[in-house]
XYZ file of C-alpha atoms in Angstrom:
683
model
C 90.852 108.186 72.347
C 89.675 105.913 75.359
C 91.819 105.124 78.125
C 92.246 102.152 80.237
C 90.042 103.598 83.127
C 87.081 104.279 80.819
C 86.967 100.780 78.980
C 84.375 98.574 80.125
C 85.595 95.434 82.139
C 83.775 93.359 79.316
C 86.132 94.717 76.694
C 89.226 94.370 78.942
C 88.090 90.710 79.510
C 87.699 89.981 75.758
C 91.111 91.267 74.655
C 92.593 89.096 77.393
C 90.599 85.995 76.598
C 91.376 86.763 72.666
C 95.201 87.032 73.455
C 95.405 83.805 75.396
C 93.020 81.854 72.864
C 95.077 82.677 69.500
C 98.343 82.457 71.574
C 97.339 78.627 72.555
C 95.709 77.993 69.108
C 99.230 79.364 67.194
C 100.964 76.856 69.701
C 98.493 74.005 68.477
C 99.131 74.812 64.792
C 103.102 75.565 64.772
C 104.132 73.491 67.366
C 101.754 70.589 67.864
C 100.717 70.661 64.225
C 97.190 69.630 65.517
C 94.867 72.671 65.244
C 91.579 72.778 66.966
C 89.940 75.457 65.141
C 89.575 76.110 61.188
C 91.898 78.958 59.848
C 88.807 81.191 58.981
C 87.688 81.026 62.732
C 91.547 81.970 63.921
C 91.254 84.727 61.451
C 87.721 86.317 62.691
C 89.625 85.931 66.229
C 92.550 88.080 65.011
C 90.725 90.626 63.073
C 88.303 91.201 66.465
C 91.519 91.412 68.497
C 92.955 93.879 65.986
C 89.595 96.034 66.075
C 89.534 96.406 69.701
C 93.100 97.373 69.853
C 92.920 100.006 67.425
C 90.003 101.155 69.258
C 91.847 100.995 72.515
C 95.604 101.346 71.475
C 96.717 101.670 74.951
C 95.748 98.235 75.695
C 98.586 97.022 72.882
C 100.938 95.106 74.538
C 104.104 93.223 73.226
C 102.783 89.653 73.726
C 99.672 90.380 71.313
C 99.467 87.986 68.564
C 98.729 91.503 66.331
C 102.513 92.800 67.315
C 104.346 90.080 65.772
C 104.941 92.390 62.436
C 104.608 95.928 62.459
C 107.690 97.347 63.794
C 109.469 100.001 61.590
C 113.077 98.815 59.654
C 116.199 99.318 61.616
C 119.091 101.139 60.545
C 121.411 98.626 61.945
C 121.532 95.879 64.169
C 122.743 96.250 67.723
C 124.999 93.834 69.754
C 124.303 91.455 72.638
C 126.387 89.834 75.113
C 125.447 86.291 75.948
C 125.233 85.851 80.019
C 126.070 82.429 79.148
C 128.280 81.806 76.455
C 126.808 79.826 73.189
C 129.724 77.346 72.680
C 130.420 75.374 69.601
C 130.606 71.311 69.593
C 133.367 69.315 68.871
C 132.988 67.214 65.682
C 133.099 63.488 65.176
C 133.303 61.875 61.604
C 133.490 58.379 62.045
C 132.594 55.404 64.676
C 136.261 55.490 66.236
C 135.721 59.273 67.036
C 132.362 58.665 68.625
C 134.095 55.735 70.822
C 136.900 58.145 71.989
C 134.420 60.759 72.732
C 132.746 57.976 75.201
C 136.087 56.916 76.638
C 137.104 60.456 77.585
C 134.081 60.863 79.209
C 134.151 57.884 81.439
C 137.922 58.681 82.199
C 136.968 62.121 83.454
C 134.086 60.695 85.658
C 136.187 57.754 86.888
C 133.294 55.128 85.813
C 132.824 52.147 83.598
C 128.875 52.243 84.018
C 127.349 53.365 80.392
C 126.436 56.766 80.075
C 122.763 57.952 78.827
C 123.005 60.130 75.941
C 120.344 62.512 74.467
C 120.428 62.271 70.347
C 119.256 65.168 68.394
C 119.233 65.805 64.649
C 121.387 68.661 64.078
C 119.340 70.967 61.886
C 121.379 73.077 59.316
C 120.129 76.501 60.239
C 121.138 79.551 62.535
C 121.573 78.958 66.300
C 119.883 81.795 68.429
C 119.120 82.650 72.017
C 115.510 83.926 73.089
C 115.168 85.414 76.397
C 112.063 85.377 78.285
C 111.301 87.588 81.450
C 108.098 86.552 83.623
C 107.123 84.354 80.444
C 107.227 87.157 77.675
C 109.843 87.142 75.093
C 112.095 90.212 75.620
C 115.047 89.626 73.345
C 116.218 87.605 70.463
C 120.133 87.273 69.355
C 121.981 85.458 67.050
C 124.942 83.425 68.311
C 127.684 85.446 66.909
C 131.052 84.228 68.205
C 129.572 82.476 71.285
C 130.013 85.633 73.357
C 128.600 88.426 71.529
C 125.899 88.141 68.954
C 123.322 90.541 67.276
C 119.895 91.924 68.474
C 117.237 90.422 66.117
C 114.479 90.549 68.564
C 112.104 92.212 65.620
C 112.914 89.406 63.372
C 112.329 86.531 65.796
C 109.139 88.096 67.002
C 107.660 87.322 63.437
C 108.513 83.683 63.237
C 105.137 81.949 64.236
C 107.005 78.594 65.950
C 108.181 81.312 68.786
C 105.972 82.175 71.365
C 105.512 85.521 72.324
C 104.411 84.569 75.581
C 105.062 80.980 77.387
C 102.191 78.667 77.754
C 101.031 77.431 81.133
C 102.792 77.991 84.267
C 105.827 76.979 86.282
C 108.558 78.519 84.197
C 111.434 80.173 85.615
C 111.436 84.154 86.174
C 114.221 84.476 83.571
C 114.437 81.828 80.875
C 117.077 81.609 78.219
C 115.848 79.369 75.327
C 118.251 78.059 72.643
C 117.485 76.820 69.469
C 117.825 76.780 65.537
C 115.847 79.002 62.896
C 115.808 77.034 59.813
C 113.687 76.836 56.732
C 112.039 73.781 55.762
C 112.521 72.260 52.118
C 109.258 72.819 50.949
C 109.216 76.504 52.242
C 112.589 77.211 50.450
C 111.188 75.583 47.077
C 108.505 77.861 47.106
C 110.739 81.368 48.259
C 113.093 80.257 45.095
C 110.154 79.496 42.782
C 108.878 83.159 43.589
C 112.276 84.892 43.188
C 112.518 82.810 39.948
C 109.043 84.269 38.668
C 110.210 87.854 39.627
C 113.719 87.562 38.080
C 115.312 87.941 41.551
C 118.523 86.018 42.825
C 118.018 82.862 43.839
C 119.144 81.166 47.456
C 121.842 78.982 47.152
C 120.437 76.362 50.227
C 117.981 76.682 53.151
C 120.723 77.616 55.600
C 121.840 80.748 53.312
C 118.175 81.372 53.032
C 117.488 81.366 56.651
C 120.570 83.308 57.566
C 119.609 86.056 55.132
C 116.119 86.096 56.315
C 116.959 86.689 59.714
C 119.590 89.337 58.861
C 116.735 91.646 57.649
C 116.469 95.085 58.818
C 113.201 95.104 57.967
C 111.041 92.776 59.885
C 108.227 92.491 57.402
C 110.848 91.132 55.021
C 111.422 88.310 57.638
C 107.755 87.625 58.261
C 107.375 86.717 54.524
C 109.913 84.020 54.813
C 108.970 80.536 55.647
C 111.163 80.287 58.850
C 110.760 77.743 62.080
C 112.581 77.436 65.100
C 113.097 74.279 67.056
C 114.449 74.711 70.489
C 117.508 72.585 71.483
C 118.832 73.570 75.015
C 118.598 76.399 77.776
C 120.951 78.966 78.793
C 120.404 81.154 81.729
C 117.898 80.077 84.088
C 117.025 82.419 87.221
C 114.024 82.093 89.655
C 113.169 78.273 88.914
C 114.159 74.981 87.808
C 114.364 73.039 84.941
C 114.594 69.189 85.086
C 117.814 67.156 85.372
C 117.702 65.328 82.264
C 118.101 67.094 79.000
C 115.419 65.039 77.119
C 112.815 65.990 80.027
C 113.786 69.774 79.765
C 113.295 69.942 76.096
C 109.836 68.358 76.710
C 109.263 71.141 79.601
C 109.812 73.497 76.826
C 107.560 71.801 74.364
C 104.857 72.231 76.819
C 105.346 75.757 77.421
C 104.917 76.436 73.592
C 108.254 75.584 71.905
C 108.496 73.520 68.820
C 111.262 70.609 69.613
C 112.481 67.967 67.084
C 110.122 64.673 66.872
C 113.027 62.663 66.209
C 114.752 63.175 69.505
C 115.358 60.403 71.568
C 117.612 58.876 74.691
C 119.802 55.761 74.301
C 121.478 53.928 77.373
C 125.313 54.090 75.758
C 127.270 55.066 73.054
C 126.384 52.124 70.916
C 122.841 53.241 70.891
C 124.107 56.424 69.650
C 125.983 54.880 66.851
C 122.822 52.962 65.795
C 121.024 56.065 66.052
C 123.098 57.831 63.468
C 122.815 54.998 61.245
C 118.930 55.016 61.350
C 118.739 58.817 60.973
C 121.187 58.472 57.879
C 118.936 56.194 56.011
C 115.796 58.465 57.127
C 117.647 61.963 56.170
C 116.368 62.414 52.615
C 112.752 61.748 54.025
C 112.781 64.615 56.573
C 111.476 67.732 55.570
C 114.286 69.733 56.714
C 118.060 69.985 56.124
C 120.273 68.098 58.796
C 124.009 67.861 58.652
C 124.505 65.369 61.338
C 123.400 64.238 64.589
C 124.081 66.151 68.003
C 124.755 63.601 71.327
C 124.740 65.142 74.710
C 125.020 63.356 77.922
C 121.496 63.372 79.159
C 121.989 64.034 82.928
C 122.760 68.123 83.611
C 124.432 66.619 87.036
C 126.878 64.817 84.744
C 127.530 67.454 82.384
C 128.507 69.783 85.134
C 131.057 67.403 86.265
C 132.394 67.179 83.041
C 132.638 70.618 82.185
C 134.357 72.205 79.337
C 137.527 72.289 77.444
C 138.591 75.505 75.468
C 135.075 76.701 73.886
C 133.494 73.241 73.589
C 131.900 71.218 76.532
C 133.093 67.724 77.091
C 129.751 66.349 77.401
C 128.088 66.573 73.522
C 129.739 66.112 70.114
C 128.447 66.580 66.469
C 128.784 63.327 64.563
C 128.514 65.048 61.172
C 127.304 63.261 57.861
C 129.509 63.381 54.772
C 129.682 67.321 53.200
C 126.921 67.705 50.898
C 128.822 70.561 49.179
C 132.294 70.552 47.344
C 134.246 72.515 45.093
C 135.412 70.929 41.612
C 136.118 72.142 38.095
C 133.623 72.163 35.458
C 135.263 70.536 32.598
C 132.514 70.584 29.893
C 128.857 70.951 29.045
C 126.710 68.737 26.822
C 123.161 68.844 26.111
C 120.504 65.997 27.024
C 116.829 65.559 25.311
C 113.904 64.214 27.499
C 110.488 62.818 26.490
C 109.049 65.966 26.025
C 111.934 67.276 24.351
C 113.355 69.520 26.921
C 117.131 70.377 26.105
C 118.672 69.818 29.530
C 122.484 71.172 30.198
C 124.291 68.484 32.086
C 127.627 69.633 33.475
C 130.987 67.244 33.256
C 132.703 67.597 36.304
C 136.360 66.557 37.697
C 135.048 63.728 39.689
C 134.679 65.124 43.552
C 133.165 62.971 46.602
C 130.129 64.798 47.960
C 127.344 63.529 50.031
C 128.784 60.031 50.355
C 129.262 59.274 46.793
C 131.458 60.427 43.728
C 129.847 62.910 41.441
C 131.017 63.369 38.032
C 127.743 64.874 36.524
C 125.408 67.786 37.832
C 122.510 69.238 36.087
C 122.614 73.171 35.089
C 118.728 72.824 34.526
C 118.373 75.557 31.693
C 119.458 78.774 30.052
C 118.143 81.157 32.844
C 120.098 78.872 35.599
C 123.320 79.349 33.524
C 122.590 83.083 33.161
C 122.034 83.503 37.044
C 124.887 81.442 38.003
C 127.380 83.113 35.492
C 128.910 79.825 35.082
C 131.688 79.319 32.039
C 133.342 76.052 31.136
C 136.676 75.982 33.156
C 135.082 77.487 36.273
C 135.598 76.166 39.645
C 132.136 75.396 41.006
C 130.391 74.295 44.240
C 128.517 71.102 43.805
C 125.628 70.387 46.209
C 124.157 66.598 46.671
C 121.309 65.851 48.753
C 119.979 62.317 49.090
C 118.708 60.910 45.806
C 118.306 64.460 44.361
C 120.420 64.902 41.025
C 123.590 66.824 41.779
C 123.462 70.620 40.880
C 126.132 73.443 40.611
C 124.743 76.061 43.280
C 127.525 78.657 42.677
C 130.960 79.678 41.297
C 134.179 80.584 42.733
C 134.866 83.637 40.760
C 138.231 84.300 42.008
C 139.583 80.741 40.570
C 138.003 81.430 37.168
C 141.180 80.772 34.190
C 141.702 83.204 31.392
C 140.211 80.729 28.748
C 137.149 79.990 30.385
C 134.530 79.525 27.675
C 130.679 80.521 27.162
C 128.036 77.972 27.370
C 126.455 78.110 24.374
C 123.011 76.543 23.745
C 122.456 74.295 20.429
C 119.928 75.712 17.798
C 119.194 72.252 16.664
C 118.462 69.183 18.551
C 121.741 67.076 19.194
C 119.751 64.009 18.674
C 117.496 64.571 15.208
C 118.606 68.265 14.251
C 114.953 69.265 14.421
C 114.634 73.089 15.377
C 115.182 73.819 19.070
C 112.289 76.372 20.266
C 111.884 78.316 23.363
C 108.617 79.714 24.249
C 108.267 83.187 25.110
C 107.728 83.117 29.169
C 109.730 79.897 29.405
C 113.354 79.171 30.405
C 113.160 75.467 28.705
C 114.430 75.161 25.260
C 112.676 71.879 23.566
C 113.397 69.886 20.530
C 110.332 70.042 18.068
C 111.276 66.683 16.761
C 108.187 65.041 18.358
C 107.372 61.259 17.302
C 110.532 61.292 15.339
C 113.253 62.398 17.680
C 115.205 59.166 18.723
C 115.869 60.616 22.352
C 112.218 60.936 22.838
C 111.038 57.846 21.523
C 111.192 55.286 24.122
C 109.512 57.974 26.549
C 106.855 58.670 23.730
C 106.159 54.727 23.427
C 105.724 54.158 27.310
C 103.534 57.017 27.440
C 101.455 55.809 24.423
C 101.102 52.391 26.061
C 100.395 53.615 29.430
C 96.964 52.882 31.508
C 95.466 56.195 30.723
C 96.227 56.387 26.915
C 95.890 53.269 25.020
C 96.095 51.042 27.834
C 98.300 48.011 26.552
C 98.463 45.444 29.126
C 101.793 43.728 29.580
C 103.914 46.464 27.554
C 106.075 47.626 30.768
C 108.918 50.158 30.741
C 111.574 47.520 30.640
C 109.978 45.815 27.406
C 109.721 48.830 25.549
C 113.275 49.708 26.186
C 114.223 46.384 24.828
C 112.297 46.780 21.718
C 113.994 49.885 20.884
C 117.508 48.846 22.030
C 117.068 46.115 19.812
C 115.596 48.021 16.935
C 112.317 46.105 16.714
C 110.404 49.172 16.730
C 111.016 52.703 15.625
C 107.651 54.668 16.104
C 104.380 54.053 18.278
C 102.927 52.700 14.940
C 105.322 49.983 14.838
C 103.912 48.469 18.052
C 101.155 47.084 15.666
C 103.557 45.283 13.293
C 104.823 42.993 16.335
C 104.124 39.317 16.168
C 104.338 36.989 19.195
C 107.179 34.839 17.341
C 109.704 37.555 17.366
C 108.671 38.743 20.729
C 108.976 35.521 22.206
C 112.680 35.727 21.679
C 113.176 38.757 23.900
C 114.790 38.201 27.494
C 112.376 37.049 29.920
C 109.777 36.751 27.623
C 107.923 33.283 26.641
C 105.127 32.073 24.232
C 102.545 32.843 26.771
C 103.506 36.105 27.496
C 104.387 37.142 23.986
C 100.821 36.148 22.834
C 99.370 37.699 25.633
C 100.975 41.186 24.622
C 100.089 40.993 20.853
C 96.146 40.285 21.740
C 96.646 43.223 24.215
C 97.875 45.179 21.212
C 94.872 44.200 19.081
C 92.428 44.939 21.882
C 93.769 48.609 22.241
C 93.144 49.325 18.533
C 89.652 49.963 19.640
C 89.692 52.941 21.562
C 88.309 56.505 22.188
C 89.225 59.763 20.161
C 90.032 61.337 23.716
C 92.470 58.375 24.843
C 94.015 58.749 21.261
C 94.661 62.410 21.752
C 96.053 61.771 25.082
C 98.208 59.011 24.097
C 100.172 61.533 21.358
C 101.786 63.029 24.123
C 100.939 66.562 22.963
C 102.540 68.988 25.278
C 100.354 70.071 27.896
C 97.371 67.949 26.667
C 96.415 65.896 29.597
C 93.383 63.650 29.874
C 91.004 66.704 30.534
C 92.009 68.478 27.869
C 91.965 65.665 25.492
C 88.399 65.162 26.692
C 87.455 68.913 25.994
C 89.006 68.465 22.759
C 86.778 65.555 22.029
C 83.784 66.908 22.999
C 84.026 70.267 21.043
C 85.190 68.900 17.835
C 83.680 65.429 17.825
C 86.301 64.098 15.441
C 90.220 64.104 14.720
C 90.217 65.783 11.265
C 88.434 68.808 13.072
C 91.044 68.883 15.575
C 94.038 68.535 13.229
C 92.202 71.339 10.883
C 91.537 73.556 13.596
C 93.301 77.152 13.967
C 94.831 78.494 17.236
C 92.007 80.534 17.773
C 89.639 78.044 17.129
C 91.185 75.810 19.672
C 91.060 78.581 22.485
C 87.299 78.273 21.773
C 87.502 74.964 23.789
C 87.332 74.795 27.685
C 90.558 74.777 29.280
C 92.692 75.580 26.108
C 94.618 78.823 26.418
C 97.182 80.601 23.758
C 99.867 78.347 24.915
C 98.227 74.960 24.867
C 96.462 75.943 21.678
C 99.853 76.895 19.790
C 101.480 73.444 21.227
C 98.337 71.394 19.598
C 98.581 73.418 16.205
C 102.331 72.909 16.149
C 102.169 69.405 16.778
C 99.617 68.645 13.769
C 101.677 71.336 11.677
C 104.681 68.943 11.643
C 104.287 66.474 8.621
C 106.493 63.764 10.601
C 103.548 63.712 13.421
C 100.789 63.568 10.978
C 102.356 60.649 9.205
C 102.468 58.858 12.481
C 99.165 59.431 13.275
C 98.003 58.232 9.763
C 100.104 54.988 10.262
C 98.224 54.215 13.504
C 95.176 54.558 11.600
C 96.406 52.270 8.717
C 97.660 49.559 11.619
C 93.863 49.517 12.676
C 93.665 51.822 15.342
C 89.868 53.293 15.363
C 87.233 55.126 17.732
C 83.703 56.178 17.352
C 83.499 59.850 16.489
C 81.467 61.795 18.966
C 78.214 63.676 17.756
C 78.992 67.182 18.931
C 75.377 68.293 18.487
C 73.731 65.272 20.816
C 76.025 65.653 23.796
C 74.008 65.043 27.277
C 75.737 67.277 30.005
C 73.119 68.020 32.563
C 76.030 68.921 34.781
C 77.661 71.380 32.560
C 78.989 74.702 34.523
C 79.026 72.547 37.693
C 82.366 71.599 39.687
C 82.772 68.594 41.745
C 85.517 67.232 44.381
C 85.827 63.810 45.079
C 87.574 62.989 48.192
C 87.782 59.648 50.479
C 87.624 56.078 49.898
C 84.995 54.526 47.775
C 83.528 50.781 47.869
C 80.675 50.880 45.461
C 82.346 52.221 42.603
C 86.275 53.226 41.906
C 86.881 56.723 42.584
C 88.642 57.414 39.269
C 85.476 55.713 37.172
C 83.173 58.165 39.265
C 85.436 61.184 38.199
C 85.006 59.956 34.617
C 81.258 59.716 34.851
C 81.131 63.156 36.149
C 82.837 64.419 33.340
C 80.858 62.572 30.861
C 77.784 64.322 32.198
C 79.877 67.775 31.274
C 80.763 68.327 34.941
C 84.393 69.733 36.021
C 86.393 67.709 38.445
C 88.786 69.592 40.742
C 91.210 68.455 43.101
C 90.620 71.242 45.566
C 87.925 73.056 47.166
C 87.028 76.501 46.445
C 84.268 78.928 46.298
C 83.632 78.109 42.861
C 83.046 74.281 43.931
C 79.479 73.128 43.576
C 79.514 69.845 45.345
C 82.165 67.862 47.387
C 81.622 63.960 47.173
C 82.754 62.276 50.321
C 83.790 58.672 50.339
C 84.373 56.723 53.500
C 86.736 57.929 56.136
C 86.791 61.719 54.418
C 84.501 63.388 57.330
C 87.497 64.820 59.070
C 89.763 65.620 56.131
C 90.681 69.076 54.993
C 88.502 69.005 51.686
C 85.392 68.251 53.661
C 86.217 70.599 56.666
C 86.666 73.427 54.103
C 83.490 72.559 52.409
C 81.595 72.654 55.602
C 83.361 76.330 56.242
C 82.607 77.553 52.583
C 78.743 76.039 52.905
C 79.379 73.863 49.982
C 77.043 70.897 49.463
C 78.135 67.541 50.104
C 76.981 64.094 48.845
C 77.890 60.254 50.088
C 79.280 57.867 47.745
C 75.783 56.180 47.900
C 74.092 59.720 46.871
C 76.815 60.131 44.031
C 75.899 56.442 42.592
C 72.067 57.258 42.666
C 72.892 60.533 40.653
C 75.096 58.674 37.993
C 72.122 56.377 37.694
C 69.768 59.078 37.289
C 71.426 60.107 34.286
C 72.091 56.831 32.811
C 75.833 56.756 32.988
C 75.942 54.123 35.807
C 74.328 50.632 36.180
C 74.451 48.584 39.238
């Protein structure tokens, strides 16, 4: 083993440089959301530091980026006493509460002048305290009861947005930073998706997920969870000064390496606070994290000191809460709805309850697996969550309130609409009606899909018109579209003779189509545009597709056993074949494709198309590449042959990744030349 006395000055300097650079780039990535180097370069630097530290373990320090994870699991958490108590806040629930708060503050200050307030979204997470000594993180603790919390240092070290060492200079000798650890919505959804795939218990909401992640005795588990920390105040400060204005203090923390909320603002008076609350209420559902209100603080620390505290709350701050997003109510019944693809969805009928600003009487139960996970029965008292425009859902039950006559929820074996058999595929949680094109519940959506732009492209046949036609019993199937005459259509609401004639003409035009468009238009499960194109190229004509066995279907590019089953099952249903025959009898036709004469000079090559195009439409360019046999992917990987870069895309992630992987790129002009060379594009 080497010692620091025998390590060369060059190695010592390189380790210091790598640590400094990695901490800085970590700050750029997780705090500023403005990375300066590619991920691959960051990984190379981190690996180099690990190598040097492994060769010289006595040089490993706690602030090294390699030491975020690696400690052994704890047997229990120890307690921490907060030198400066972490107080709770009084709540406001309406504008009058806010006006009273402002009046009390002015009365205590004996002034009539407006008070400047700092405004911050109230993140729905876990409050923590981080203690830094000479710029190094030495302790992390939960709020606990405000006086005593738990030592979670090993866990907070794993969170990338928490600096292990402060950036820059001028920070106090001892600095306590307080903030909220939370889980962004996207990370929460991904975490639950992984749990669902592995058959594990799901988290109820992002706050519970964050709390559970922080209280893991094994920091490696915490490290695997998508947590972030947002600073919102300081506690103990020794050997240095912080700015007087609260918003300035947070900006200073940001410069030292902390994430702060970009929605933070300062307003001149209490009316500004109320306007800010209104604005954030409207924006709340678009944020990528949960908030349950707004925190307003007197912006001057000097004024805060004059106002002081009452009981366990400061007089200079208040939380204006949003309407509750979770409430308890009674599950009265469960009904089953059928969607466009035949998915059977259980819908809970609830005793009406006010939650998230509206009265809720229905909630989704998703599928059979979700019902089993919740262990819910009809008659249970349940907790309902509503977040913005998201469909309300039952997140848990209150078992202590379960009545003796609570009834199991039983899934139907036949479609509640058309009485076709209900099927659940192996590995799927969703039960589906097999009625296909004959199921009345699926009819509207099936017709909308059939007429859509990428399917039969019937210009003028919008969603509302389809609904009118079905509701008034003018059409009962997709084939009935071609029996419509303009005189009967013109009598519909918001339709006139010109619009009716145009629609009939568009229907007539749509009869001349392609086999791939027709296959896509049928709405077969999992058969998108690409699969329809592959089926067309492989079989060349519809009878061959209909006659193909599941084994034969699996010989088609991109068709696996599940998709093969769906295709074979669709054409095994007599009513689906009758619908196809009716469409052909109505005049829908296409040219068969000669399988032997296919010209695919770009076969086995994968292209990615990105950026804006001015010579040819981007979707048309993709189609022409596919006509030449190429695969067109949405993301860049080692299997990508070439990335086509349109205008304004030379700095986007796909172009950058292509550069990192050494993948060829071409401009729009070069692509057009390639398409012309192979005869699929004419200027």
